[in-house]
PDB file of C-alpha atoms in Angstrom:
ATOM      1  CA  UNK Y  20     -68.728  87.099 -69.658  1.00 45.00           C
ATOM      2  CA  UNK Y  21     -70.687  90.152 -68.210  1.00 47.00           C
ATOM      3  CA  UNK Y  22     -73.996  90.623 -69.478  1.00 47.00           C
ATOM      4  CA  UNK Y  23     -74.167  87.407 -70.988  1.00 47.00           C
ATOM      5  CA  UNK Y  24     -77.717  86.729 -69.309  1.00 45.00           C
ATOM      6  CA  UNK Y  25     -81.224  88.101 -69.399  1.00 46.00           C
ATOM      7  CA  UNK Y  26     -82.471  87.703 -65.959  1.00 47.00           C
ATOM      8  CA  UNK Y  27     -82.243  90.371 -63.708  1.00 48.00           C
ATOM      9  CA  UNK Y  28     -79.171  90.403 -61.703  1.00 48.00           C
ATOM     10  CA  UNK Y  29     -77.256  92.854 -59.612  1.00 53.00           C
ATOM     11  CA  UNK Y  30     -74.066  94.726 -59.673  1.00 50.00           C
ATOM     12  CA  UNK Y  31     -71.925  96.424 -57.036  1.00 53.00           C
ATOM     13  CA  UNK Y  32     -70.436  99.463 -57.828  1.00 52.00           C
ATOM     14  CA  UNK Y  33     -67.157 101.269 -56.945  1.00 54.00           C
ATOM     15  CA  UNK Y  34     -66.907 105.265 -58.466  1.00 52.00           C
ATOM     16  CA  UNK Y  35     -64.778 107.514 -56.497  1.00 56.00           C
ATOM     17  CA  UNK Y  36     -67.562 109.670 -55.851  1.00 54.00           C
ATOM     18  CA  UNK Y  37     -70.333 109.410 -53.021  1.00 55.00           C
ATOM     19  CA  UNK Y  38     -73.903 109.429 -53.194  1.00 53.00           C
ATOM     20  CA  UNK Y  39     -76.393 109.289 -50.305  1.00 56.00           C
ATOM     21  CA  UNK Y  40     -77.495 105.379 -51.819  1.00 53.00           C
ATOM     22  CA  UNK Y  41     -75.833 102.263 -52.568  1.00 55.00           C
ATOM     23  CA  UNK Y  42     -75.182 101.259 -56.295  1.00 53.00           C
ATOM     24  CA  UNK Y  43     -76.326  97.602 -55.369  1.00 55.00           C
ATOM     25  CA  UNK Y  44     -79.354  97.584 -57.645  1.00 54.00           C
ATOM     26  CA  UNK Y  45     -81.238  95.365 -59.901  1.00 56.00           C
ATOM     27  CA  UNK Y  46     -81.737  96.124 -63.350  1.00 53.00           C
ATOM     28  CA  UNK Y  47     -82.339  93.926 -66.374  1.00 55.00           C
ATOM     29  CA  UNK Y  48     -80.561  94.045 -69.874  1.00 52.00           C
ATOM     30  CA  UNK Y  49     -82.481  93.926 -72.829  1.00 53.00           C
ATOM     31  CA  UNK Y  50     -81.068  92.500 -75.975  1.00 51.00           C
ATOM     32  CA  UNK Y  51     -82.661  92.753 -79.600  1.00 52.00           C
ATOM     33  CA  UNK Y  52     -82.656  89.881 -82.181  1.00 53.00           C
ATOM     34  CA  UNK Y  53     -79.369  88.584 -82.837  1.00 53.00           C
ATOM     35  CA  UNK Y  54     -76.617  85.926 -81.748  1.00 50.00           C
ATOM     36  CA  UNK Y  55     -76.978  86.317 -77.837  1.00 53.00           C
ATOM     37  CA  UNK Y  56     -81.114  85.880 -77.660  1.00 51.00           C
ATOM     38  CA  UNK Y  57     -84.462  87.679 -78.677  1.00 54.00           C
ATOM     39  CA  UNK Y  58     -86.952  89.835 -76.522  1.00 55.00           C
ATOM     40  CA  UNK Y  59     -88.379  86.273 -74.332  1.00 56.00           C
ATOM     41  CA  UNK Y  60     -85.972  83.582 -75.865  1.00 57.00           C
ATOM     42  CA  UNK Y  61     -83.727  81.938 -73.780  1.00 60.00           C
ATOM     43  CA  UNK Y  62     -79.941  82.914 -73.916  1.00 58.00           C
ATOM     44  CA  UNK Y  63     -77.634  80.909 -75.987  1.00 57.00           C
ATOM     45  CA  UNK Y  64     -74.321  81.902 -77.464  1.00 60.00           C
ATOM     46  CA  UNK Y  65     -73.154  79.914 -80.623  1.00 61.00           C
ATOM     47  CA  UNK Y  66     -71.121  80.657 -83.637  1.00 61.00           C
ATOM     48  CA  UNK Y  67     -71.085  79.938 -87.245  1.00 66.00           C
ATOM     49  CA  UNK Y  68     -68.111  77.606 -88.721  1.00 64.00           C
ATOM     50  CA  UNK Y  69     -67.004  78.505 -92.660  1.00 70.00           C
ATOM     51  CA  UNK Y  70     -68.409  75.896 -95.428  1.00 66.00           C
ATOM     52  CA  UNK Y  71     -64.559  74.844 -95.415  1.00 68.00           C
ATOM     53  CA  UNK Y  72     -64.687  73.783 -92.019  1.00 72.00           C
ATOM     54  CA  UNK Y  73     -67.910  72.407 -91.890  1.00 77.00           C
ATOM     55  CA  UNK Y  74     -66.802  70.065 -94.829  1.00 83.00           C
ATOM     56  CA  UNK Y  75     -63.269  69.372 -93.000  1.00 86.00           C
ATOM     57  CA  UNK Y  76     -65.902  68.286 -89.897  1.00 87.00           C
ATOM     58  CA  UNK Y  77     -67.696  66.518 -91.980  1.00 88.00           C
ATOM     59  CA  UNK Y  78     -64.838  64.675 -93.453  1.00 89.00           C
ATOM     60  CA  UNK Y  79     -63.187  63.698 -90.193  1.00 91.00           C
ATOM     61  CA  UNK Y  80     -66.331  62.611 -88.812  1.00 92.00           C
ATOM     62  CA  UNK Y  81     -66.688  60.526 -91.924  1.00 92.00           C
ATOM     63  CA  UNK Y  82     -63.660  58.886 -91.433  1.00 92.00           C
ATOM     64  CA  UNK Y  83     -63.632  58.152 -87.793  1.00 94.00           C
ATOM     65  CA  UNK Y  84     -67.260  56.648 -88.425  1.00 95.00           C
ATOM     66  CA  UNK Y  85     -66.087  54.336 -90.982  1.00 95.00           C
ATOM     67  CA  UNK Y  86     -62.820  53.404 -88.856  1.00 95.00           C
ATOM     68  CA  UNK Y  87     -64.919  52.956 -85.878  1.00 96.00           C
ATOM     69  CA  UNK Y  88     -67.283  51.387 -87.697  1.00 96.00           C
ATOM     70  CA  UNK Y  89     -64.494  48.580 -89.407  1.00 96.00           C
ATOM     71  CA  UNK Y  90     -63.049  47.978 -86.178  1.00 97.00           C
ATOM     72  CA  UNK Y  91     -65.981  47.479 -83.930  1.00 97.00           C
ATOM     73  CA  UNK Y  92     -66.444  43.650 -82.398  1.00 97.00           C
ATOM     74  CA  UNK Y  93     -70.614  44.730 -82.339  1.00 98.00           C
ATOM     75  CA  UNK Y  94     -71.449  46.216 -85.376  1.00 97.00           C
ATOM     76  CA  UNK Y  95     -75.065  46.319 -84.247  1.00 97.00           C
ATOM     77  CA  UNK Y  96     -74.217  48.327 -80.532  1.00 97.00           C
ATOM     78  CA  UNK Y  97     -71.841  50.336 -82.891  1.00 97.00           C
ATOM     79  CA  UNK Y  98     -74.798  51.792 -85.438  1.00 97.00           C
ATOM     80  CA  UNK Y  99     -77.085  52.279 -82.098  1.00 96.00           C
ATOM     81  CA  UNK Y 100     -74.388  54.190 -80.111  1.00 95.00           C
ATOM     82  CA  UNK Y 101     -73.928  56.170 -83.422  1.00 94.00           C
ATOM     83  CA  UNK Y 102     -77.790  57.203 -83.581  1.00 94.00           C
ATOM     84  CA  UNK Y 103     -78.280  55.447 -86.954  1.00 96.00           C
ATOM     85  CA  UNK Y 104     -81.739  54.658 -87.661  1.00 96.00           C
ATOM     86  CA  UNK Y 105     -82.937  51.055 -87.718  1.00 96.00           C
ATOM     87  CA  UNK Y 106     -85.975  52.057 -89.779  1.00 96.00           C
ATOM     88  CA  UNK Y 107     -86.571  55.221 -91.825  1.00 95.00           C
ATOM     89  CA  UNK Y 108     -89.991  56.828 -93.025  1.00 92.00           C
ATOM     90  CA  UNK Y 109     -90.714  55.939 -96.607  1.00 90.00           C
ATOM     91  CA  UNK Y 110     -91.090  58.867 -99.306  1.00 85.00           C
ATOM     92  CA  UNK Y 111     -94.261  57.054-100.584  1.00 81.00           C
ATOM     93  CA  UNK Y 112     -95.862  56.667 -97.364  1.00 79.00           C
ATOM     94  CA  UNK Y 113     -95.765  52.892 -97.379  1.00 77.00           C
ATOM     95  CA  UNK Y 114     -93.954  50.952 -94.353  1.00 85.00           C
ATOM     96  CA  UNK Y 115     -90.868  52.004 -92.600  1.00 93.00           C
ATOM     97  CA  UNK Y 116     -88.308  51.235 -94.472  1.00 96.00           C
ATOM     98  CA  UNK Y 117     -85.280  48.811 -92.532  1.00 97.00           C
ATOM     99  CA  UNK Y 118     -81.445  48.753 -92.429  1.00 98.00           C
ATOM    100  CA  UNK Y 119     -80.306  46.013 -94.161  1.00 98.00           C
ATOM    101  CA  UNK Y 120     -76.821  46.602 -95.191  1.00 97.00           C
ATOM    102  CA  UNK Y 121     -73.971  49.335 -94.534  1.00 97.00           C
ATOM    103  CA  UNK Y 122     -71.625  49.856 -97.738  1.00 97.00           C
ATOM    104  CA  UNK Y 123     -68.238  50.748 -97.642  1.00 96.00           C
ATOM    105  CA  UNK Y 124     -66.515  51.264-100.667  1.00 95.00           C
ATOM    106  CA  UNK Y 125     -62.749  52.128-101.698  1.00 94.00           C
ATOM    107  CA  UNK Y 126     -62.311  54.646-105.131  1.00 94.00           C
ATOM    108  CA  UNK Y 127     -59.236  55.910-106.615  1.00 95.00           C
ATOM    109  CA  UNK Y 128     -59.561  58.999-109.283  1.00 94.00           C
ATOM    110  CA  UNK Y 129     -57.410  58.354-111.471  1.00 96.00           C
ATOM    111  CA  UNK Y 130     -58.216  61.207-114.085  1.00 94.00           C
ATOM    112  CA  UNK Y 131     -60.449  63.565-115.407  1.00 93.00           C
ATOM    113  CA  UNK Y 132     -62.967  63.658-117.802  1.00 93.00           C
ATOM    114  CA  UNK Y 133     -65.060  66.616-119.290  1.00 93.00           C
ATOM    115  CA  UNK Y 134     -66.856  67.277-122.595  1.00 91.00           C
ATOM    116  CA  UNK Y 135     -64.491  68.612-124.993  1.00 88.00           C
ATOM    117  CA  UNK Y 136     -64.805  72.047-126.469  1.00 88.00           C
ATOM    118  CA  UNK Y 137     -66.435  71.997-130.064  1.00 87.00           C
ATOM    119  CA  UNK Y 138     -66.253  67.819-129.817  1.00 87.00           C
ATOM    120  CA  UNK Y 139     -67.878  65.111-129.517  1.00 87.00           C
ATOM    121  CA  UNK Y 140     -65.163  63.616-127.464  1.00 90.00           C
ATOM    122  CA  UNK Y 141     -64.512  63.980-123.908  1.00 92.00           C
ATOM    123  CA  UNK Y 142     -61.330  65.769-122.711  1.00 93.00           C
ATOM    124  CA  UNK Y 143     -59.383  63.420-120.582  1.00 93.00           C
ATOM    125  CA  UNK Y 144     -56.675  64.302-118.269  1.00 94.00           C
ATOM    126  CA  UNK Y 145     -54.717  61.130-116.637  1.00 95.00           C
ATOM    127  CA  UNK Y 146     -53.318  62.083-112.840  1.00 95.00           C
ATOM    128  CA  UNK Y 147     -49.870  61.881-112.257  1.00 95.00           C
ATOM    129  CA  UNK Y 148     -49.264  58.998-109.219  1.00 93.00           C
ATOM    130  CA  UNK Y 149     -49.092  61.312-106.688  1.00 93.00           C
ATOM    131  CA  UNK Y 150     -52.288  63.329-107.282  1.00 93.00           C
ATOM    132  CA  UNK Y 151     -54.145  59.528-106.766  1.00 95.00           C
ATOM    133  CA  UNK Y 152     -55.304  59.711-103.881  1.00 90.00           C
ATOM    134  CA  UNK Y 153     -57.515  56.818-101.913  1.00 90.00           C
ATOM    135  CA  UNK Y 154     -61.367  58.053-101.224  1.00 89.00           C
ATOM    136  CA  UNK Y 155     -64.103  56.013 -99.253  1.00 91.00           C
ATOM    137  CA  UNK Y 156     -67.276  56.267 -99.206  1.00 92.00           C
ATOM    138  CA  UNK Y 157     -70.367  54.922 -96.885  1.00 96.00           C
ATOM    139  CA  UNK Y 158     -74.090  54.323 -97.300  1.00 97.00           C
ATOM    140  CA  UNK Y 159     -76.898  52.780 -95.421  1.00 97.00           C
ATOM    141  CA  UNK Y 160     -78.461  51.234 -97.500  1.00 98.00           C
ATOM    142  CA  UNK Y 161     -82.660  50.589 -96.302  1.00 97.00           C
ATOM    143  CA  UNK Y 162     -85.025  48.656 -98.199  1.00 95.00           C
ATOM    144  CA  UNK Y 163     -88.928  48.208 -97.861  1.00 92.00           C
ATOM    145  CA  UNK Y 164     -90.753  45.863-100.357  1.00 90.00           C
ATOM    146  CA  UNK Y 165     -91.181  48.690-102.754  1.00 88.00           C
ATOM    147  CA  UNK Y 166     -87.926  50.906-101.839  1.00 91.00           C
ATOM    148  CA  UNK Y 167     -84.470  51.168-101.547  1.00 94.00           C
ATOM    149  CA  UNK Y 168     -82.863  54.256-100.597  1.00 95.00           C
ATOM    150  CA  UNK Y 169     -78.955  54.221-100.006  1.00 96.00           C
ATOM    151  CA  UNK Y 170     -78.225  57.086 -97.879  1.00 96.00           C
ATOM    152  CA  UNK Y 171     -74.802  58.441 -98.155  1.00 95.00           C
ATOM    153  CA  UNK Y 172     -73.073  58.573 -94.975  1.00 95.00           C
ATOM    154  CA  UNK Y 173     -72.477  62.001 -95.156  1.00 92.00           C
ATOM    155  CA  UNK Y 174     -76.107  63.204 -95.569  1.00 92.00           C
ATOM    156  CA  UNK Y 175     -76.140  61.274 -92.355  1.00 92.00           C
ATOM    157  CA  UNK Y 176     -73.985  63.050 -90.586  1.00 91.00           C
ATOM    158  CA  UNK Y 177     -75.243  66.144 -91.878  1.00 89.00           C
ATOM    159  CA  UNK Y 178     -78.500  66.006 -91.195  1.00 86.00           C
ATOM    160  CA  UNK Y 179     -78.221  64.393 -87.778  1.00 80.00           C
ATOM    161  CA  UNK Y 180     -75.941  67.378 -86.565  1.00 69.00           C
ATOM    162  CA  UNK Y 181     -78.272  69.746 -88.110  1.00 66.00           C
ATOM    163  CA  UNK Y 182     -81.295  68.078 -87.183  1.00 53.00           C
ATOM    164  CA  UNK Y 183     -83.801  67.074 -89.493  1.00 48.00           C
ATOM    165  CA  UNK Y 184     -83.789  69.213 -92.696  1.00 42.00           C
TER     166      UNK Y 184
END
């Protein structure tokens, strides 16, 4: 695109008028803060997806993780070419803690349940068959000798696009 830089750079010009010069100069753009770079940072262009794509990234990447996952022959070369951790920082301070087990788990939701209005009884709502729909879900699950911390899959994949929160 033109001007998509910050270095100086040149530019030939054609006008239908002379002048006693060239119009093969250098000149450099300035841009303000902003998408396409601040005063001395380096140019980058990116854009912004909506929450509702993020989450339908999110869930794809999910689910190709856990197919990938399930049909790997090296479970262990599978986790490494995926970035996961094999050790984790503890919250306490204490040793790392280490990988021990990746979850996968099938749910079906097969109703609703919510507290009733002026009740002690919850509301429930039964789905019809075709609003049953299969969900599953992955953790890594790390241990230390005083911790466990089962890390959804997703938080995962969150935070390693995003970089550390």
């Amino acid at each position: 695109m033109p001007h998509d830089h910050l270095q100086d750079h040149k530019h030939d010009h054609d006008h239908d008028h002379h002048h006693a010069h060239g119009h093969d100069h250098t000149h450099t753009h300035t841009y303000g803060p902003g998408h396409n770079g601040a005063e001395g940072a380096p140019y980058h262009l990116h854009s912004h997806m909506s929450p509702d794509d993020e989450a339908a990234e999110l869930q794809a990447l999910t689910a190709q993780f856990i197919e990938g996952f399930t049909q790997a022959t090296d479970k262990a070369a599978f986790l490494r070419l995926a970035g996961v951790p094999l050790e984790i920082p503890s919250d306490s301070g204490a040793g790392a803690l280490k990988l021990v087990d990746v979850s996968i788990t099938h749910q079906w939701q097969v109703g609703a349940a919510s507290p009733a209005f002026g009740s002690d009884e919850l509301s429930y709502l039964p789905y019809p068959g075709d609003l049953i729909k299969e969900r599953v879900n992955c953790a890594l699950i790390y241990v230390s000798l005083k911790e466990r911390r089962d890390v959804d899959l997703r938080t995962f994949l969150k935070t390693s696009k995003d970089g550390p929160a």
